[in-house]
Tab-separated table of C-alpha atoms in Angstrom:
chain	number	residue	atom	x	y	z
Q	1	MET	CA	-17.371	-43.016	-51.495
Q	2	LYS	CA	-16.200	-44.253	-48.080
Q	3	LYS	CA	-19.192	-42.666	-46.320
Q	4	ILE	CA	-21.644	-44.120	-48.878
Q	5	LEU	CA	-20.233	-47.647	-48.415
Q	6	ILE	CA	-20.285	-47.438	-44.608
Q	7	ILE	CA	-23.857	-46.077	-44.593
Q	8	GLY	CA	-24.920	-48.820	-46.998
Q	9	VAL	CA	-23.448	-51.536	-44.779
Q	10	LEU	CA	-25.171	-50.098	-41.701
Q	11	ALA	CA	-28.481	-49.960	-43.561
Q	12	ALA	CA	-28.129	-53.594	-44.608
Q	13	MET	CA	-27.324	-54.645	-41.055
Q	14	PHE	CA	-30.331	-52.810	-39.622
Q	15	HIS	CA	-32.563	-54.224	-42.385
Q	16	ALA	CA	-31.490	-57.712	-41.388
Q	17	SER	CA	-32.432	-56.934	-37.784
Q	18	ALA	CA	-36.092	-57.157	-38.759
Q	19	ARG	CA	-35.619	-60.878	-39.368
Q	20	ALA	CA	-35.591	-63.569	-36.727
Q	21	ASP	CA	-32.421	-65.013	-35.178
Q	22	PHE	CA	-30.552	-61.716	-35.401
Q	23	VAL	CA	-28.460	-60.115	-32.652
Q	24	MET	CA	-26.411	-56.941	-32.749
Q	25	GLY	CA	-24.366	-54.796	-30.379
Q	26	PRO	CA	-21.110	-52.997	-29.568
Q	27	PHE	CA	-17.694	-54.523	-29.047
Q	28	VAL	CA	-14.295	-53.315	-27.837
Q	29	GLY	CA	-10.897	-54.910	-28.066
Q	30	VAL	CA	-7.176	-54.610	-27.587
Q	31	ASN	CA	-4.646	-55.741	-30.158
Q	32	THR	CA	-0.949	-56.204	-30.644
Q	33	THR	CA	0.110	-55.226	-34.152
Q	34	ASN	CA	3.205	-55.451	-36.312
Q	35	ALA	CA	4.179	-55.409	-39.986
Q	36	SER	CA	5.852	-57.725	-42.457
Q	37	THR	CA	8.152	-55.630	-44.619
Q	38	GLY	CA	9.121	-57.736	-47.609
Q	39	SER	CA	12.614	-58.783	-48.666
Q	40	SER	CA	14.224	-55.601	-49.975
Q	41	VAL	CA	17.879	-54.806	-49.422
Q	42	TYR	CA	16.948	-52.629	-46.456
Q	43	VAL	CA	15.259	-55.574	-44.738
Q	44	THR	CA	17.699	-58.338	-45.665
Q	45	GLY	CA	20.622	-56.055	-44.823
Q	46	ASN	CA	19.268	-55.585	-41.301
Q	47	TYR	CA	19.001	-51.815	-41.691
Q	48	PHE	CA	15.816	-51.883	-39.593
Q	49	SER	CA	13.560	-54.248	-37.676
Q	50	THR	CA	9.985	-54.047	-36.399
Q	51	THR	CA	8.450	-54.877	-33.024
Q	52	ASN	CA	4.881	-55.054	-31.772
Q	53	ARG	CA	2.828	-52.068	-30.674
Q	54	THR	CA	-0.402	-52.167	-28.674
Q	55	GLY	CA	-3.580	-50.772	-30.222
Q	56	PHE	CA	-7.309	-50.426	-29.699
Q	57	GLU	CA	-10.389	-51.366	-31.693
Q	58	ALA	CA	-14.124	-50.875	-31.260
Q	59	GLY	CA	-17.263	-51.044	-33.332
Q	60	VAL	CA	-20.565	-52.754	-34.012
Q	61	THR	CA	-20.896	-56.504	-34.449
Q	62	SER	CA	-23.883	-58.594	-35.513
Q	63	GLN	CA	-24.956	-62.175	-36.061
Q	64	TYR	CA	-27.661	-63.675	-38.275
Q	65	ASP	CA	-28.166	-67.426	-37.892
Q	66	ILE	CA	-28.300	-69.188	-41.250
Q	67	ASN	CA	-28.760	-72.618	-39.661
Q	68	ASP	CA	-27.896	-74.397	-36.414
Q	69	TRP	CA	-24.130	-74.215	-36.956
Q	70	LEU	CA	-23.452	-71.359	-39.421
Q	71	SER	CA	-23.999	-67.607	-39.009
Q	72	ALA	CA	-23.237	-64.472	-40.988
Q	73	ALA	CA	-21.583	-61.999	-38.608
Q	74	PRO	CA	-20.546	-58.728	-40.319
Q	75	GLU	CA	-18.800	-56.009	-38.334
Q	76	LEU	CA	-17.955	-52.326	-38.664
Q	77	ALA	CA	-14.902	-51.301	-36.676
Q	78	TYR	CA	-12.437	-48.557	-35.880
Q	79	VAL	CA	-9.044	-50.235	-35.555
Q	80	GLN	CA	-5.497	-49.095	-34.819
Q	81	LYS	CA	-2.598	-50.836	-36.552
Q	82	GLY	CA	1.103	-50.174	-37.085
Q	83	ALA	CA	4.453	-51.119	-35.564
Q	84	ASN	CA	7.517	-49.886	-33.741
Q	85	VAL	CA	10.502	-49.655	-36.091
Q	86	ASN	CA	14.121	-49.690	-34.943
Q	87	TYR	CA	16.527	-48.127	-37.456
Q	88	ARG	CA	20.035	-49.473	-37.053
Q	89	GLY	CA	22.172	-46.615	-35.780
Q	90	PHE	CA	19.503	-43.974	-36.480
Q	91	GLY	CA	17.015	-44.267	-33.627
Q	92	SER	CA	13.454	-45.568	-33.762
Q	93	ALA	CA	9.912	-44.671	-34.773
Q	94	THR	CA	6.344	-45.604	-33.853
Q	95	TYR	CA	4.022	-45.898	-36.840
Q	96	LEU	CA	0.264	-45.638	-36.240
Q	97	LEU	CA	-2.317	-46.446	-38.933
Q	98	GLU	CA	-6.016	-45.953	-38.159
Q	99	TYR	CA	-8.802	-47.558	-40.208
Q	100	ALA	CA	-12.565	-47.703	-40.555
Q	101	GLU	CA	-12.931	-51.391	-41.367
Q	102	PHE	CA	-15.738	-53.596	-42.673
Q	103	ARG	CA	-15.448	-57.282	-41.817
Q	104	ALA	CA	-17.533	-59.862	-43.709
Q	105	ARG	CA	-17.362	-62.697	-41.203
Q	106	ALA	CA	-18.737	-66.209	-41.087
Q	107	LYS	CA	-19.139	-67.910	-37.685
Q	108	MET	CA	-19.179	-71.695	-37.413
Q	109	LEU	CA	-20.319	-73.412	-34.232
Q	110	LEU	CA	-17.819	-76.004	-33.013
Q	111	PRO	CA	-18.987	-79.284	-31.442
Q	112	TRP	CA	-17.457	-78.518	-28.059
Q	113	GLU	CA	-18.873	-76.750	-25.017
Q	114	PRO	CA	-15.906	-75.908	-22.739
Q	115	LEU	CA	-18.172	-74.182	-20.191
Q	116	LYS	CA	-21.841	-74.667	-19.413
Q	117	SER	CA	-24.019	-72.441	-21.646
Q	118	TRP	CA	-20.960	-71.201	-23.592
Q	119	ASN	CA	-20.736	-72.108	-27.285
Q	120	MET	CA	-17.340	-72.286	-28.974
Q	121	PHE	CA	-17.037	-71.022	-32.543
Q	122	ALA	CA	-14.536	-70.436	-35.335
Q	123	THR	CA	-14.688	-67.336	-37.497
Q	124	VAL	CA	-13.152	-66.378	-40.834
Q	125	GLY	CA	-13.685	-63.735	-43.474
Q	126	PRO	CA	-12.261	-60.941	-45.636
Q	127	THR	CA	-11.895	-57.333	-44.570
Q	128	VAL	CA	-11.658	-53.968	-46.275
Q	129	GLY	CA	-10.266	-50.997	-44.373
Q	130	PHE	CA	-10.341	-47.299	-45.227
Q	131	LEU	CA	-7.414	-45.292	-43.882
Q	132	THR	CA	-8.616	-42.453	-41.635
Q	133	ASN	CA	-5.267	-41.321	-40.211
Q	134	SER	CA	-1.555	-42.128	-40.327
Q	135	SER	CA	1.143	-40.716	-38.089
Q	136	THR	CA	4.719	-41.305	-37.012
Q	137	VAL	CA	6.664	-40.397	-33.887
Q	138	LEU	CA	10.421	-40.391	-34.445
Q	139	ALA	CA	12.879	-40.880	-31.590
Q	140	ALA	CA	16.560	-40.069	-32.055
Q	141	ASN	CA	19.122	-38.995	-29.489
Q	142	GLY	CA	16.438	-39.073	-26.815
Q	143	VAL	CA	14.174	-36.598	-28.655
Q	144	SER	CA	10.700	-37.516	-29.993
Q	145	SER	CA	9.019	-35.604	-32.801
Q	146	PRO	CA	5.919	-36.140	-34.973
Q	147	ALA	CA	6.265	-36.913	-38.679
Q	148	SER	CA	4.062	-38.080	-41.541
Q	149	MET	CA	4.039	-41.432	-43.316
Q	150	ARG	CA	4.466	-41.282	-47.075
Q	151	SER	CA	3.102	-43.622	-49.744
Q	152	VAL	CA	0.309	-45.017	-47.544
Q	153	THR	CA	-2.541	-46.544	-49.561
Q	154	SER	CA	-6.051	-45.379	-48.662
Q	155	VAL	CA	-7.648	-48.863	-48.844
Q	156	GLU	CA	-6.426	-52.065	-47.219
Q	157	PHE	CA	-7.680	-55.567	-48.088
Q	158	GLY	CA	-7.096	-58.455	-45.722
Q	159	ALA	CA	-8.569	-61.389	-43.830
Q	160	ARG	CA	-9.265	-62.431	-40.246
Q	161	VAL	CA	-9.436	-65.886	-38.672
Q	162	GLY	CA	-9.975	-66.890	-35.077
Q	163	VAL	CA	-11.939	-68.661	-32.364
Q	164	GLY	CA	-14.226	-67.517	-29.603
Q	165	LEU	CA	-16.965	-68.184	-27.080
Q	166	ASP	CA	-20.603	-67.023	-27.063
Q	167	TYR	CA	-22.858	-67.004	-24.024
Q	168	PHE	CA	-26.584	-66.522	-24.621
Q	169	SER	CA	-28.835	-65.652	-21.665
Q	170	VAL	CA	-32.507	-66.557	-21.341
Q	171	ASP	CA	-33.552	-63.091	-22.572
Q	172	GLU	CA	-31.507	-63.647	-25.776
Q	173	ARG	CA	-28.760	-61.235	-24.861
Q	174	ALA	CA	-25.260	-62.536	-25.504
Q	175	ILE	CA	-21.642	-62.013	-24.513
Q	176	SER	CA	-19.063	-62.809	-27.176
Q	177	LEU	CA	-15.337	-63.219	-26.514
Q	178	SER	CA	-12.925	-63.899	-29.374
Q	179	VAL	CA	-9.233	-64.126	-30.239
Q	180	ILE	CA	-8.510	-63.132	-33.844
Q	181	TYR	CA	-5.463	-63.093	-36.135
Q	182	ALA	CA	-5.596	-60.590	-39.019
Q	183	HIS	CA	-3.271	-59.999	-41.982
Q	184	SER	CA	-3.424	-57.656	-44.970
Q	185	PHE	CA	-3.144	-59.106	-48.483
Q	186	ALA	CA	-1.089	-56.353	-50.122
Q	187	GLY	CA	1.376	-53.704	-49.050
Q	188	VAL	CA	-0.218	-50.631	-47.483
Q	189	VAL	CA	2.985	-48.592	-47.290
Q	190	CYS	CA	4.297	-48.983	-50.825
Q	191	ASP	CA	7.922	-47.920	-51.043
Q	192	SER	CA	9.642	-50.007	-53.730
Q	193	VAL	CA	13.064	-48.980	-52.454
Q	194	ALA	CA	12.668	-49.633	-48.754
Q	195	TYR	CA	9.886	-52.105	-47.998
Q	196	ASP	CA	6.460	-53.514	-48.755
Q	197	TRP	CA	4.567	-53.013	-45.480
Q	198	LYS	CA	1.736	-55.449	-44.649
Q	199	ASN	CA	-0.160	-55.103	-41.373
Q	200	TYR	CA	-0.831	-58.077	-39.140
Q	201	ALA	CA	-2.408	-58.211	-35.699
Q	202	LEU	CA	-3.603	-60.441	-32.878
Q	203	SER	CA	-6.663	-59.086	-31.079
Q	204	LEU	CA	-8.833	-59.914	-28.086
Q	205	ASP	CA	-12.422	-58.652	-28.526
Q	206	LEU	CA	-15.380	-58.513	-26.135
Q	207	GLY	CA	-18.877	-57.823	-27.437
Q	208	VAL	CA	-22.401	-57.566	-26.025
Q	209	LEU	CA	-25.203	-58.609	-28.388
Q	210	PHE	CA	-28.912	-57.837	-28.133
Q	211	SER	CA	-31.829	-59.531	-29.853
Q	212	MET	CA	-33.437	-57.281	-32.473
């Protein structure tokens, strides 16, 4: 099912490339991720706390201009999420969650040009991510060891919002730089006793777009 959906999205993106005002290309990014963990007794009792971890993301981005100020800009991405968890008196752990993610974005041109030939935009839209891998590295008494995460859901729903800059050259190639905040809607590590884990992240993405 995951492969069928991803292939279908790619086909739709390439079909749109036959139309005018369409650009498409690769992007890479770095993110800092963490998790909100609900209000269970383990959280409110300060049995553990989470801190940021640094991750990576990359994929294919696109943009189809609907009018002079609004564009549809779907993306397919590989993205790393997770957090560092400090267990009070029991050591720590690094949790890594990896997703294949579809992002249904809208881009809105803002009436401000901070640099010559650079257009500022805002972007917002829902996301759906399919878990491809989850892993944990435990650290206690100075020893690190791999472990598995339990109760991880295979699908994550969320949203992204941010701002960025686009630069279009005379040959219709473009450079796109954006800062994005993302948050999942529902818990992805569902442990009713311990916590209700929701991913959130702040990312810096750089893309290169080509006219199709």
